Short mmCIF file of C-alpha atoms and ligand atoms in Angstrom, two decimals:
data_model
loop_
_atom_site.label_atom_id
_atom_site.label_comp_id
_atom_site.label_asym_id
_atom_site.label_seq_id
_atom_site.Cartn_x
_atom_site.Cartn_y
_atom_site.Cartn_z
CA MET L 1 45.92 -58.41 112.23
CA ILE L 2 48.78 -57.76 110.28
CA ASN L 3 49.24 -54.37 108.38
CA PHE L 4 50.78 -55.84 105.20
CA GLU L 5 50.78 -52.62 103.54
CA PHE L 6 52.55 -51.14 106.93
CA ALA L 7 54.84 -53.96 106.32
CA LYS L 8 55.83 -53.94 103.15
CA LYS L 9 56.87 -50.28 103.92
CA GLU L 10 59.19 -50.72 106.52
CA MET L 11 60.58 -53.54 104.49
CA ILE L 12 61.46 -51.24 101.77
CA GLU L 13 63.02 -48.63 103.61
CA ILE L 14 64.63 -50.95 106.42
CA GLN L 15 65.99 -53.66 103.83
CA LEU L 16 66.46 -51.76 100.97
CA LYS L 17 67.19 -48.38 100.68
CA ARG L 18 69.15 -48.89 103.86
CA ARG L 19 71.57 -51.22 102.05
CA GLY L 20 71.54 -49.61 98.77
CA ILE L 21 68.87 -50.35 96.90
CA LEU L 22 68.42 -46.79 95.11
CA ASP L 23 66.66 -47.78 91.93
CA ASN L 24 63.81 -46.21 91.65
CA ARG L 25 61.94 -48.83 89.39
CA VAL L 26 63.17 -50.87 91.11
CA LEU L 27 61.93 -49.24 94.81
CA SER L 28 58.38 -48.97 92.75
CA ALA L 29 58.24 -53.01 91.73
CA PHE L 30 58.96 -53.98 94.88
CA GLU L 31 55.78 -51.34 95.60
CA SER L 32 53.19 -52.40 93.81
CA ILE L 33 53.62 -56.33 94.28
CA PRO L 34 52.09 -57.80 98.01
CA ARG L 35 55.24 -60.31 99.03
CA HIS L 36 52.20 -62.05 101.28
CA LEU L 37 50.11 -63.25 98.16
CA PHE L 38 53.74 -65.28 97.82
CA VAL L 39 54.00 -66.81 100.78
CA PRO L 40 52.04 -69.80 102.26
CA GLU L 41 49.53 -69.59 104.35
CA GLY L 42 51.29 -70.72 107.03
CA ARG L 43 54.09 -68.47 106.75
CA ILE L 44 51.41 -65.71 106.04
CA GLU L 45 53.04 -63.18 109.33
CA ASN L 46 56.55 -63.26 108.47
CA SER L 47 55.78 -62.22 104.52
CA TYR L 48 57.94 -59.22 104.59
CA ASP L 49 60.48 -60.76 107.34
CA ASP L 50 64.55 -59.76 106.35
CA SER L 51 64.87 -63.52 105.42
CA ALA L 52 64.18 -66.31 103.12
CA LEU L 53 61.34 -68.31 103.65
CA PRO L 54 60.55 -71.80 103.22
CA ILE L 55 57.76 -72.18 100.55
CA GLY L 56 57.29 -76.21 100.33
CA PHE L 57 59.34 -79.16 98.07
CA GLU L 58 62.52 -78.43 100.30
CA GLN L 59 62.60 -74.84 98.50
CA THR L 60 62.89 -70.87 99.56
CA ILE L 61 60.84 -67.55 98.49
CA SER L 62 64.75 -65.92 98.30
CA GLN L 63 65.12 -62.75 101.32
CA PRO L 64 63.79 -59.31 99.79
CA TYR L 65 67.00 -57.67 99.71
CA ILE L 66 68.83 -60.14 97.72
CA VAL L 67 65.33 -60.54 95.13
CA ALA L 68 66.16 -56.44 95.06
CA LEU L 69 69.90 -56.62 94.71
CA MET L 70 69.83 -59.18 91.86
CA THR L 71 67.37 -57.13 89.85
CA GLN L 72 69.12 -54.05 90.69
CA LEU L 73 72.27 -56.01 88.92
CA LEU L 74 69.82 -56.95 86.15
CA ARG L 75 68.79 -53.51 85.66
CA PRO L 76 66.28 -54.74 83.14
CA LEU L 77 65.03 -52.09 80.73
CA GLU L 78 61.23 -51.78 79.90
CA ASN L 79 61.68 -53.22 76.47
CA ASP L 80 63.97 -56.40 77.57
CA ILE L 81 62.92 -59.76 77.56
CA ILE L 82 64.51 -61.67 80.63
CA LEU L 83 64.56 -65.66 81.46
CA GLU L 84 64.34 -66.41 84.97
CA ILE L 85 65.57 -69.78 85.94
CA GLY L 86 64.04 -71.01 89.13
CA THR L 87 60.08 -69.38 89.20
CA GLY L 88 59.49 -70.57 92.94
CA SER L 89 57.10 -68.08 94.93
CA GLY L 90 57.02 -66.36 91.15
CA TYR L 91 57.67 -62.79 93.79
CA GLN L 92 60.93 -62.43 91.45
CA ALA L 93 59.20 -62.92 88.32
CA ALA L 94 56.37 -60.66 89.72
CA ILE L 95 58.88 -57.95 90.20
CA LEU L 96 60.60 -58.21 87.40
CA SER L 97 57.11 -58.00 85.38
CA LYS L 98 57.09 -54.25 86.48
CA LEU L 99 60.63 -53.94 84.63
CA CYS L 100 60.61 -55.43 81.48
CA LYS L 101 58.27 -56.56 78.45
CA PHE L 102 58.21 -60.06 78.61
CA VAL L 103 59.67 -62.73 81.18
CA VAL L 104 60.08 -66.29 80.35
CA SER L 105 60.40 -68.39 83.86
CA LEU L 106 61.36 -72.13 84.23
CA GLU L 107 60.86 -74.10 87.68
CA ARG L 108 61.94 -77.93 87.99
CA LYS L 109 58.86 -78.83 90.35
CA SER L 110 55.62 -78.57 88.59
CA GLU L 111 53.67 -78.34 91.88
CA LEU L 112 55.85 -75.06 92.47
CA VAL L 113 55.12 -73.89 88.78
CA SER L 114 51.28 -74.25 90.16
CA PHE L 115 51.78 -71.97 93.36
CA ALA L 116 53.78 -69.49 91.42
CA ARG L 117 50.98 -69.24 88.23
CA ASP L 118 48.34 -68.67 90.61
CA ASN L 119 50.31 -65.90 92.61
CA ILE L 120 50.92 -64.41 89.03
CA SER L 121 47.17 -65.02 88.39
CA LYS L 122 45.74 -63.28 91.72
CA LEU L 123 47.85 -59.98 90.64
CA GLU L 124 46.67 -60.26 86.67
CA ILE L 125 49.93 -60.19 85.42
CA LYS L 126 50.33 -60.70 81.93
CA ASN L 127 53.65 -60.58 80.65
CA VAL L 128 54.86 -63.58 82.71
CA GLN L 129 55.08 -67.25 81.19
CA ILE L 130 55.63 -70.11 83.95
CA TYR L 131 57.00 -73.65 82.19
CA VAL L 132 58.05 -76.45 84.03
CA GLY L 133 61.63 -77.52 82.67
CA ASP L 134 65.13 -77.94 83.36
CA GLY L 135 67.07 -74.49 83.30
CA THR L 136 70.56 -75.28 82.77
CA LEU L 137 68.94 -76.00 79.35
CA GLY L 138 67.17 -72.61 79.34
CA TRP L 139 64.54 -72.33 76.79
CA LYS L 140 65.54 -71.67 73.65
CA SER L 141 62.09 -70.46 71.68
CA ASN L 142 62.10 -66.92 73.49
CA SER L 143 66.00 -66.33 72.99
CA PRO L 144 67.92 -64.44 72.60
CA TYR L 145 67.52 -62.60 75.74
CA ASP L 146 68.34 -59.45 76.84
CA GLY L 147 69.19 -60.56 80.91
CA ILE L 148 69.26 -63.63 82.66
CA ILE L 149 68.59 -64.40 86.21
CA VAL L 150 69.15 -67.80 87.59
CA THR L 151 67.89 -68.03 91.72
CA ALA L 152 69.44 -71.21 92.59
CA GLY L 153 73.17 -72.09 92.94
CA ALA L 154 75.06 -73.19 90.49
CA LYS L 155 78.78 -75.32 90.26
CA GLU L 156 79.47 -72.98 86.88
CA ILE L 157 78.06 -71.15 84.42
CA PRO L 158 75.61 -73.47 81.99
CA SER L 159 76.73 -72.98 78.85
CA ALA L 160 73.41 -73.25 77.01
CA LEU L 161 72.82 -70.06 79.21
CA ILE L 162 75.75 -67.43 77.77
CA SER L 163 74.74 -69.04 74.65
CA GLN L 164 70.83 -67.63 75.02
CA LEU L 165 71.91 -64.47 75.85
CA LYS L 166 72.32 -61.67 73.80
CA PRO L 167 75.52 -60.05 73.29
CA GLY L 168 75.86 -56.97 75.76
CA GLY L 169 73.65 -58.50 77.74
CA LYS L 170 73.73 -59.86 81.51
CA MET L 171 72.98 -63.05 83.67
CA ILE L 172 72.92 -62.92 87.48
CA ILE L 173 74.06 -65.58 88.91
CA PRO L 174 74.70 -67.19 92.53
CA LEU L 175 78.47 -69.60 91.57
CA GLU L 176 79.42 -72.14 94.18
CA HIS L 177 82.57 -71.23 96.42
CA LYS L 178 83.95 -73.67 99.25
CA GLY L 179 80.37 -74.35 100.74
CA TYR L 180 78.44 -71.02 99.75
CA HIS L 181 78.02 -68.50 96.62
CA LYS L 182 78.93 -65.37 95.39
CA LEU L 183 76.90 -63.57 93.57
CA THR L 184 78.01 -63.23 90.23
CA VAL L 185 77.09 -60.80 88.06
CA VAL L 186 78.18 -62.18 84.05
CA LYS L 187 78.82 -59.59 80.80
CA LYS L 188 78.35 -61.31 77.95
CA GLU L 189 80.66 -60.02 75.12
CA GLU L 190 80.77 -60.14 71.66
CA ASN L 191 82.79 -63.71 71.95
CA SER L 192 83.58 -63.82 75.55
CA PHE L 193 81.88 -63.32 78.87
CA VAL L 194 83.37 -61.17 81.84
CA LYS L 195 82.65 -62.14 84.95
CA GLU L 196 82.36 -59.97 88.27
CA GLU L 197 81.73 -61.24 92.00
CA ILE L 198 79.55 -58.87 94.41
CA ILE L 199 78.67 -60.51 97.52
CA ASP L 200 78.17 -64.07 99.43
CA CYS L 201 75.42 -65.46 99.30
CA ILE L 202 73.54 -69.09 100.16
CA PHE L 203 70.85 -70.06 97.57
CA VAL L 204 68.82 -74.32 97.09
CA PRO L 205 70.86 -75.64 94.60
CA LEU L 206 70.30 -75.11 90.87
CA ILE L 207 69.73 -79.04 89.93
CA GLY L 208 69.77 -79.96 86.29
CA ARG L 209 71.82 -81.74 83.32
CA GLY L 210 73.71 -78.92 81.67
N1 SAM J 301 62.87 -67.11 92.25
C1 SAM J 301 61.85 -67.71 93.36
C2 SAM J 301 61.09 -66.88 94.30
O1 SAM J 301 60.89 -65.27 93.70
O2 SAM J 301 60.35 -67.05 94.52
C3 SAM J 301 63.21 -68.23 94.22
C4 SAM J 301 63.74 -69.33 93.37
S1 SAM J 301 64.32 -70.45 95.17
C5 SAM J 301 65.03 -70.18 95.77
C6 SAM J 301 65.04 -71.60 93.21
C7 SAM J 301 64.09 -72.22 92.37
O3 SAM J 301 64.75 -73.12 91.84
C8 SAM J 301 63.63 -73.59 93.46
O4 SAM J 301 62.06 -72.99 93.18
C9 SAM J 301 64.52 -74.59 92.36
O5 SAM J 301 63.30 -75.82 92.53
C10 SAM J 301 64.46 -74.31 91.27
N2 SAM J 301 65.48 -74.66 90.77
C11 SAM J 301 66.77 -75.55 91.37
N3 SAM J 301 66.99 -76.08 89.75
C12 SAM J 301 66.11 -75.67 88.72
C13 SAM J 301 66.45 -76.31 87.46
N4 SAM J 301 67.11 -76.78 86.75
N5 SAM J 301 65.82 -75.45 86.37
C14 SAM J 301 65.05 -75.16 86.87
N6 SAM J 301 64.20 -74.43 88.22
C15 SAM J 301 65.49 -75.23 89.26
#
């Protein structure tokens, strides 16, 4: 029988804190969300491993450190409205739900939307809305967003996402570079944006019209 509570604490200490995830709000969010509720039954014993895991439909739940790093870079505030592209299991959305006012999350695969909605409802999280949609086009009705997090690798920054971000807001997005991705922070200014590359990583591809 696996002690998930112990595995979660170890994940936070070894995989997150030792690699520089030191934002206490982010660490508390990881403490409060049981990752094993977002992993399919067959892989549940690996839930707190230092790796991405398959969730079916050729998709993955991202490595804990990458979820934490993206969240720490986004630095969502209590009253923020955040757009996530690529719901997958719903784990990233659940983490964000503890840090901001409202999360809109888009997923192109309807089977994963059902999986993620079930996972989120087990925890009685009420401030996450998950929709089936092409995230490269964004989700206009709740825009502009204080922050956007894209959890699939993009060839370029979708222009709809830039236009749905508030001036002063941040987008975290893995951008394609020679067969892998560069995790990038995009800061929107009044009429332009600046990019900062953080680390190399590998994501499943962002597939969409925009
Ligand atoms: N954030 C997820 C989690 O916490 O489990 C992990 C996401 S997984 C690495 C990337 C997801 O992006 C996949 O579920 C994939 O189907 C989705 N995706 C790819 N292109 C998309 C698009 N254009 N719009 C919405 N979702 C997309």
